[in-house]
Amino acid sequence: ELLAFATSAIREAVNSNEVIDHVNRECGIDLQVLSGEEEARFTFLAARRWLGWSAGDLLVLDIGGGSLEIARGAEEVASFTTSVMLGAGRLTRSYLENDPFSEKSLKRLTNHIEETLIPLQDSLSNFKNGLAVGTSKTFRTLEKLCAEFLSKKQGGITRDSINEIAVGLSKMSVKERKNLPGISETRANQIVAGAFVARQIMNQFDINLIHTCPWALREGIVLRRMDWLS
């Protein structure tokens, strides 16, 4: 069985209906578009199943190319979900200039991320004793960089380490970032924006440690499908 879903890029495209109709017609599939909150719910489900009930109050973060999904809850279904336009690819195209990126453009990026997260303060500011988890490639790459360059034996991303990594990455050229472990040519350009989003989340919501989870949106969709079939 093929489950085909589109996310932020198609969701926000001005010609999304044309694209979906074309793909469905040419490929013979039923391509569905997920809302940002649906993305957050599926990703939360995947993280909850991976980590188990013992994880307690769970905060799940997913930095994609077009959007940032956030979900929180103490049960299997998230009690809070949201999606904001803080994807690493989107922010890179909209805010970052020159190579290495200019201090002026980095400041504009930081201000934009901070302002976008302010409305979430009430829902996330009291997250103290739970478990924060990052899913997908951006967080896994940042964790690897923290371990590689800062000798962090503890798994996950600490607030001190993301502050240091974000600054270090922002001072490098694209060519220099391409040579870092675990960074592809495509991701070398947008990992800085991803690091700045992760850094601002941790600083703004007083999160000291973000673990990573290998399951994310795809696994959440499959799990929900399996639940439905059973």
mmCIF file of N, CA and C in Angstrom, residues 134-205:
data_model
loop_
_atom_site.group_PDB
_atom_site.id
_atom_site.type_symbol
_atom_site.label_atom_id
_atom_site.label_comp_id
_atom_site.label_asym_id
_atom_site.label_seq_id
_atom_site.Cartn_x
_atom_site.Cartn_y
_atom_site.Cartn_z
ATOM 1 N N GLY A 134 13.918 16.369 19.390
ATOM 2 C CA GLY A 134 13.976 16.859 18.022
ATOM 3 C C GLY A 134 13.974 15.703 17.053
ATOM 4 N N THR A 135 13.208 15.813 15.987
ATOM 5 C CA THR A 135 13.152 14.748 14.988
ATOM 6 C C THR A 135 13.651 15.265 13.641
ATOM 7 N N SER A 136 13.908 14.348 12.745
ATOM 8 C CA SER A 136 14.314 14.620 11.365
ATOM 9 C C SER A 136 15.768 15.069 11.267
ATOM 10 N N LYS A 137 16.174 15.358 10.034
ATOM 11 C CA LYS A 137 17.588 15.482 9.686
ATOM 12 C C LYS A 137 18.286 16.659 10.358
ATOM 13 N N THR A 138 17.622 17.800 10.477
ATOM 14 C CA THR A 138 18.301 18.975 11.029
ATOM 15 C C THR A 138 18.804 18.717 12.436
ATOM 16 N N PHE A 139 17.934 18.187 13.297
ATOM 17 C CA PHE A 139 18.351 17.929 14.679
ATOM 18 C C PHE A 139 19.407 16.828 14.756
ATOM 19 N N ARG A 140 19.279 15.798 13.941
ATOM 20 C CA ARG A 140 20.281 14.731 13.966
ATOM 21 C C ARG A 140 21.643 15.257 13.513
ATOM 22 N N THR A 141 21.646 16.138 12.516
ATOM 23 C CA THR A 141 22.898 16.735 12.054
ATOM 24 C C THR A 141 23.520 17.609 13.133
ATOM 25 N N LEU A 142 22.699 18.421 13.799
ATOM 26 C CA LEU A 142 23.212 19.284 14.865
ATOM 27 C C LEU A 142 23.774 18.462 16.025
ATOM 28 N N GLU A 143 23.100 17.374 16.366
ATOM 29 C CA GLU A 143 23.602 16.508 17.427
ATOM 30 C C GLU A 143 24.962 15.919 17.047
ATOM 31 N N LYS A 144 25.087 15.508 15.797
ATOM 32 C CA LYS A 144 26.355 14.935 15.340
ATOM 33 C C LYS A 144 27.476 15.964 15.392
ATOM 34 N N LEU A 145 27.173 17.203 15.009
ATOM 35 C CA LEU A 145 28.183 18.261 15.049
ATOM 36 C C LEU A 145 28.602 18.567 16.484
ATOM 37 N N CYS A 146 27.634 18.572 17.392
ATOM 38 C CA CYS A 146 27.960 18.805 18.813
ATOM 39 C C CYS A 146 28.893 17.724 19.334
ATOM 40 N N ALA A 147 28.628 16.480 18.969
ATOM 41 C CA ALA A 147 29.461 15.360 19.429
ATOM 42 C C ALA A 147 30.839 15.401 18.787
ATOM 43 N N GLU A 148 30.886 15.797 17.511
ATOM 44 C CA GLU A 148 32.142 15.779 16.750
ATOM 45 C C GLU A 148 33.095 16.885 17.202
ATOM 46 N N PHE A 149 32.566 18.089 17.380
ATOM 47 C CA PHE A 149 33.444 19.233 17.599
ATOM 48 C C PHE A 149 33.508 19.702 19.052
ATOM 49 N N LEU A 150 32.527 19.334 19.851
ATOM 50 C CA LEU A 150 32.524 19.787 21.231
ATOM 51 C C LEU A 150 32.742 18.643 22.210
ATOM 52 N N SER A 151 33.008 17.447 21.661
ATOM 53 C CA SER A 151 33.280 16.255 22.489
ATOM 54 C C SER A 151 32.184 16.018 23.515
ATOM 55 N N LYS A 152 30.919 16.160 23.077
ATOM 56 C CA LYS A 152 29.796 15.927 23.976
ATOM 57 C C LYS A 152 29.507 14.430 24.039
ATOM 58 N N LYS A 153 29.898 13.798 25.137
ATOM 59 C CA LYS A 153 29.649 12.376 25.283
ATOM 60 C C LYS A 153 28.187 12.090 25.584
ATOM 61 N N GLN A 154 27.523 13.049 26.221
ATOM 62 C CA GLN A 154 26.100 12.895 26.507
ATOM 63 C C GLN A 154 25.311 13.047 25.214
ATOM 64 N N GLY A 155 24.361 12.158 24.973
ATOM 65 C CA GLY A 155 23.557 12.266 23.773
ATOM 66 C C GLY A 155 22.681 13.504 23.802
ATOM 67 N N GLY A 156 22.322 13.987 22.646
ATOM 68 C CA GLY A 156 21.440 15.135 22.570
ATOM 69 C C GLY A 156 22.181 16.434 22.336
ATOM 70 N N ILE A 157 21.414 17.523 22.353
ATOM 71 C CA ILE A 157 21.933 18.864 22.091
ATOM 72 C C ILE A 157 21.703 19.707 23.342
ATOM 73 N N THR A 158 22.765 20.208 23.933
ATOM 74 C CA THR A 158 22.619 21.066 25.101
ATOM 75 C C THR A 158 22.508 22.523 24.666
ATOM 76 N N ARG A 159 22.041 23.374 25.575
ATOM 77 C CA ARG A 159 21.898 24.783 25.234
ATOM 78 C C ARG A 159 23.263 25.427 24.974
ATOM 79 N N ASP A 160 24.254 25.069 25.777
ATOM 80 C CA ASP A 160 25.590 25.619 25.558
ATOM 81 C C ASP A 160 26.154 25.182 24.210
ATOM 82 N N SER A 161 25.938 23.914 23.871
ATOM 83 C CA SER A 161 26.509 23.402 22.630
ATOM 84 C C SER A 161 25.837 24.009 21.402
ATOM 85 N N ILE A 162 24.527 24.200 21.430
ATOM 86 C CA ILE A 162 23.864 24.772 20.254
ATOM 87 C C ILE A 162 24.238 26.231 20.083
ATOM 88 N N ASN A 163 24.451 26.949 21.196
ATOM 89 C CA ASN A 163 24.903 28.336 21.091
ATOM 90 C C ASN A 163 26.259 28.406 20.397
ATOM 91 N N GLU A 164 27.141 27.503 20.760
ATOM 92 C CA GLU A 164 28.482 27.493 20.174
ATOM 93 C C GLU A 164 28.462 27.030 18.724
ATOM 94 N N ILE A 165 27.717 25.968 18.449
ATOM 95 C CA ILE A 165 27.655 25.431 17.086
ATOM 96 C C ILE A 165 27.012 26.431 16.128
ATOM 97 N N ALA A 166 25.937 27.090 16.559
ATOM 98 C CA ALA A 166 25.235 28.048 15.693
ATOM 99 C C ALA A 166 26.167 29.174 15.273
ATOM 100 N N VAL A 167 26.918 29.716 16.225
ATOM 101 C CA VAL A 167 27.853 30.801 15.914
ATOM 102 C C VAL A 167 28.960 30.300 14.984
ATOM 103 N N GLY A 168 29.504 29.130 15.294
ATOM 104 C CA GLY A 168 30.575 28.586 14.464
ATOM 105 C C GLY A 168 30.141 28.346 13.028
ATOM 106 N N LEU A 169 28.976 27.751 12.845
ATOM 107 C CA LEU A 169 28.476 27.479 11.494
ATOM 108 C C LEU A 169 28.236 28.768 10.721
ATOM 109 N N SER A 170 27.745 29.800 11.410
ATOM 110 C CA SER A 170 27.398 31.054 10.731
ATOM 111 C C SER A 170 28.622 31.783 10.202
ATOM 112 N N LYS A 171 29.793 31.492 10.750
ATOM 113 C CA LYS A 171 31.021 32.159 10.320
ATOM 114 C C LYS A 171 31.715 31.424 9.174
ATOM 115 N N MET A 172 31.220 30.238 8.842
ATOM 116 C CA MET A 172 31.825 29.444 7.773
ATOM 117 C C MET A 172 31.215 29.770 6.416
ATOM 118 N N SER A 173 31.970 29.494 5.385
ATOM 119 C CA SER A 173 31.435 29.570 4.027
ATOM 120 C C SER A 173 30.678 28.284 3.718
ATOM 121 N N VAL A 174 29.901 28.299 2.645
ATOM 122 C CA VAL A 174 29.188 27.084 2.239
ATOM 123 C C VAL A 174 30.176 25.957 1.967
ATOM 124 N N LYS A 175 31.286 26.271 1.335
ATOM 125 C CA LYS A 175 32.291 25.257 1.018
ATOM 126 C C LYS A 175 32.841 24.616 2.284
ATOM 127 N N GLU A 176 33.084 25.436 3.306
ATOM 128 C CA GLU A 176 33.598 24.900 4.575
ATOM 129 C C GLU A 176 32.564 24.015 5.254
ATOM 130 N N ARG A 177 31.305 24.422 5.203
ATOM 131 C CA ARG A 177 30.262 23.607 5.844
ATOM 132 C C ARG A 177 30.057 22.292 5.110
ATOM 133 N N LYS A 178 30.272 22.279 3.796
ATOM 134 C CA LYS A 178 30.125 21.037 3.029
ATOM 135 C C LYS A 178 31.099 19.967 3.499
ATOM 136 N N ASN A 179 32.218 20.404 4.034
ATOM 137 C CA ASN A 179 33.248 19.452 4.465
ATOM 138 C C ASN A 179 33.039 18.933 5.879
ATOM 139 N N LEU A 180 32.009 19.404 6.545
ATOM 140 C CA LEU A 180 31.724 18.932 7.898
ATOM 141 C C LEU A 180 31.049 17.564 7.850
ATOM 142 N N PRO A 181 31.236 16.739 8.862
ATOM 143 C CA PRO A 181 30.638 15.393 8.852
ATOM 144 C C PRO A 181 29.116 15.447 8.898
ATOM 145 N N GLY A 182 28.504 14.675 8.011
ATOM 146 C CA GLY A 182 27.049 14.546 8.042
ATOM 147 C C GLY A 182 26.290 15.655 7.348
ATOM 148 N N ILE A 183 26.982 16.589 6.691
ATOM 149 C CA ILE A 183 26.298 17.697 6.019
ATOM 150 C C ILE A 183 26.411 17.527 4.517
ATOM 151 N N SER A 184 25.269 17.353 3.857
ATOM 152 C CA SER A 184 25.242 17.208 2.412
ATOM 153 C C SER A 184 25.387 18.573 1.745
ATOM 154 N N GLU A 185 25.573 18.576 0.452
ATOM 155 C CA GLU A 185 25.712 19.835 -0.281
ATOM 156 C C GLU A 185 24.467 20.699 -0.136
ATOM 157 N N THR A 186 23.298 20.063 -0.193
ATOM 158 C CA THR A 186 22.045 20.809 -0.059
ATOM 159 C C THR A 186 21.894 21.376 1.339
ATOM 160 N N ARG A 187 22.217 20.579 2.340
ATOM 161 C CA ARG A 187 22.019 21.011 3.725
ATOM 162 C C ARG A 187 23.078 22.005 4.178
ATOM 163 N N ALA A 188 24.208 22.065 3.487
ATOM 164 C CA ALA A 188 25.268 22.990 3.886
ATOM 165 C C ALA A 188 24.802 24.438 3.865
ATOM 166 N N ASN A 189 23.861 24.744 2.992
ATOM 167 C CA ASN A 189 23.382 26.118 2.883
ATOM 168 C C ASN A 189 22.361 26.456 3.953
ATOM 169 N N GLN A 190 21.548 25.481 4.376
ATOM 170 C CA GLN A 190 20.440 25.802 5.277
ATOM 171 C C GLN A 190 20.641 25.332 6.723
ATOM 172 N N ILE A 191 21.769 24.687 7.025
ATOM 173 C CA ILE A 191 21.976 24.212 8.389
ATOM 174 C C ILE A 191 22.142 25.372 9.363
ATOM 175 N N VAL A 192 22.629 26.517 8.898
ATOM 176 C CA VAL A 192 22.782 27.676 9.780
ATOM 177 C C VAL A 192 21.425 28.144 10.279
ATOM 178 N N ALA A 193 20.466 28.276 9.367
ATOM 179 C CA ALA A 193 19.123 28.692 9.765
ATOM 180 C C ALA A 193 18.511 27.668 10.715
ATOM 181 N N GLY A 194 18.724 26.385 10.439
ATOM 182 C CA GLY A 194 18.214 25.349 11.328
ATOM 183 C C GLY A 194 18.820 25.453 12.713
ATOM 184 N N ALA A 195 20.120 25.719 12.786
ATOM 185 C CA ALA A 195 20.792 25.864 14.081
ATOM 186 C C ALA A 195 20.274 27.090 14.832
ATOM 187 N N PHE A 196 20.001 28.165 14.113
ATOM 188 C CA PHE A 196 19.492 29.375 14.758
ATOM 189 C C PHE A 196 18.078 29.161 15.304
ATOM 190 N N VAL A 197 17.268 28.384 14.595
ATOM 191 C CA VAL A 197 15.924 28.071 15.098
ATOM 192 C C VAL A 197 16.034 27.237 16.371
ATOM 193 N N ALA A 198 16.861 26.193 16.332
ATOM 194 C CA ALA A 198 17.040 25.335 17.508
ATOM 195 C C ALA A 198 17.571 26.139 18.690
ATOM 196 N N ARG A 199 18.535 27.004 18.437
ATOM 197 C CA ARG A 199 19.111 27.828 19.503
ATOM 198 C C ARG A 199 18.071 28.747 20.124
ATOM 199 N N GLN A 200 17.267 29.388 19.280
ATOM 200 C CA GLN A 200 16.273 30.328 19.805
ATOM 201 C C GLN A 200 15.194 29.613 20.610
ATOM 202 N N ILE A 201 14.787 28.445 20.160
ATOM 203 C CA ILE A 201 13.799 27.658 20.910
ATOM 204 C C ILE A 201 14.328 27.344 22.303
ATOM 205 N N MET A 202 15.568 26.875 22.378
ATOM 206 C CA MET A 202 16.137 26.483 23.660
ATOM 207 C C MET A 202 16.308 27.681 24.582
ATOM 208 N N ASN A 203 16.765 28.796 24.031
ATOM 209 C CA ASN A 203 16.976 29.986 24.854
ATOM 210 C C ASN A 203 15.651 30.637 25.258
ATOM 211 N N GLN A 204 14.727 30.718 24.319
ATOM 212 C CA GLN A 204 13.479 31.432 24.582
ATOM 213 C C GLN A 204 12.555 30.674 25.522
ATOM 214 N N PHE A 205 12.595 29.334 25.460
ATOM 215 C CA PHE A 205 11.700 28.527 26.283
ATOM 216 C C PHE A 205 12.436 27.791 27.404
#
